[in-house]
mmCIF file of C-alpha atoms in Angstrom:
data_model
loop_
_atom_site.group_PDB
_atom_site.id
_atom_site.type_symbol
_atom_site.label_atom_id
_atom_site.label_comp_id
_atom_site.label_asym_id
_atom_site.label_seq_id
_atom_site.Cartn_x
_atom_site.Cartn_y
_atom_site.Cartn_z
ATOM 1 C CA MET A 1 220.156 113.696 202.603
ATOM 2 C CA THR A 2 221.331 117.168 201.476
ATOM 3 C CA THR A 3 221.575 117.849 197.754
ATOM 4 C CA ILE A 4 225.137 118.694 196.765
ATOM 5 C CA THR A 5 225.144 121.605 194.341
ATOM 6 C CA ARG A 6 228.600 123.045 194.978
ATOM 7 C CA LEU A 7 232.015 121.401 195.366
ATOM 8 C CA GLU A 8 232.580 123.394 198.526
ATOM 9 C CA GLN A 9 229.867 121.383 200.243
ATOM 10 C CA LEU A 10 232.025 118.245 200.123
ATOM 11 C CA ASP A 11 234.798 117.276 202.558
ATOM 12 C CA LEU A 12 237.721 116.569 200.243
ATOM 13 C CA SER A 13 239.402 114.446 202.978
ATOM 14 C CA LYS A 14 236.543 111.905 203.035
ATOM 15 C CA SER A 15 236.032 108.861 200.775
ATOM 16 C CA TYR A 16 232.991 108.784 198.534
ATOM 17 C CA THR A 17 231.272 106.077 196.449
ATOM 18 C CA TYR A 18 230.098 106.122 192.848
ATOM 19 C CA ALA A 19 226.516 106.241 194.253
ATOM 20 C CA ASP A 20 227.448 109.438 196.097
ATOM 21 C CA TYR A 21 228.985 110.876 192.924
ATOM 22 C CA MET A 22 225.892 110.212 190.874
ATOM 23 C CA THR A 23 223.755 112.337 193.266
ATOM 24 C CA TRP A 24 225.966 115.431 193.017
ATOM 25 C CA GLN A 25 224.522 118.246 190.918
ATOM 26 C CA PHE A 26 227.332 120.688 190.129
ATOM 27 C CA ASN A 27 229.245 121.519 186.949
ATOM 28 C CA ASP A 28 232.816 121.256 188.283
ATOM 29 C CA ALA A 29 234.956 118.692 186.423
ATOM 30 C CA ILE A 30 236.033 116.037 188.931
ATOM 31 C CA GLU A 31 237.155 112.424 189.016
ATOM 32 C CA LEU A 32 236.490 109.941 191.757
ATOM 33 C CA ILE A 33 239.599 107.736 192.194
ATOM 34 C CA LYS A 34 239.606 105.087 194.915
ATOM 35 C CA GLY A 35 236.925 107.070 196.720
ATOM 36 C CA LYS A 36 238.873 110.367 196.679
ATOM 37 C CA ILE A 37 237.784 113.470 194.784
ATOM 38 C CA MET A 38 240.347 114.694 192.223
ATOM 39 C CA LEU A 39 239.835 118.039 190.499
ATOM 40 C CA MET A 40 240.303 117.725 186.769
ATOM 41 C CA SER A 41 242.405 120.267 184.858
ATOM 42 C CA PRO A 42 240.619 122.164 182.118
ATOM 43 C CA ALA A 43 241.200 121.061 178.538
ATOM 44 C CA PRO A 44 243.880 123.036 176.713
ATOM 45 C CA ASN A 45 242.700 125.862 174.541
ATOM 46 C CA VAL A 46 244.158 125.010 171.115
ATOM 47 C CA GLU A 47 243.861 127.730 168.523
#
């Protein structure tokens, strides 16, 4: 099994499990909803 270190290594059209998600080692903020990867929006910068 290949270690996933970049979001670009994943096929966004596939479905993934929580077990898959737990093995990924990148810093991008994502959510896994019904097996699909959803990119999270950055938090607003409130000054």
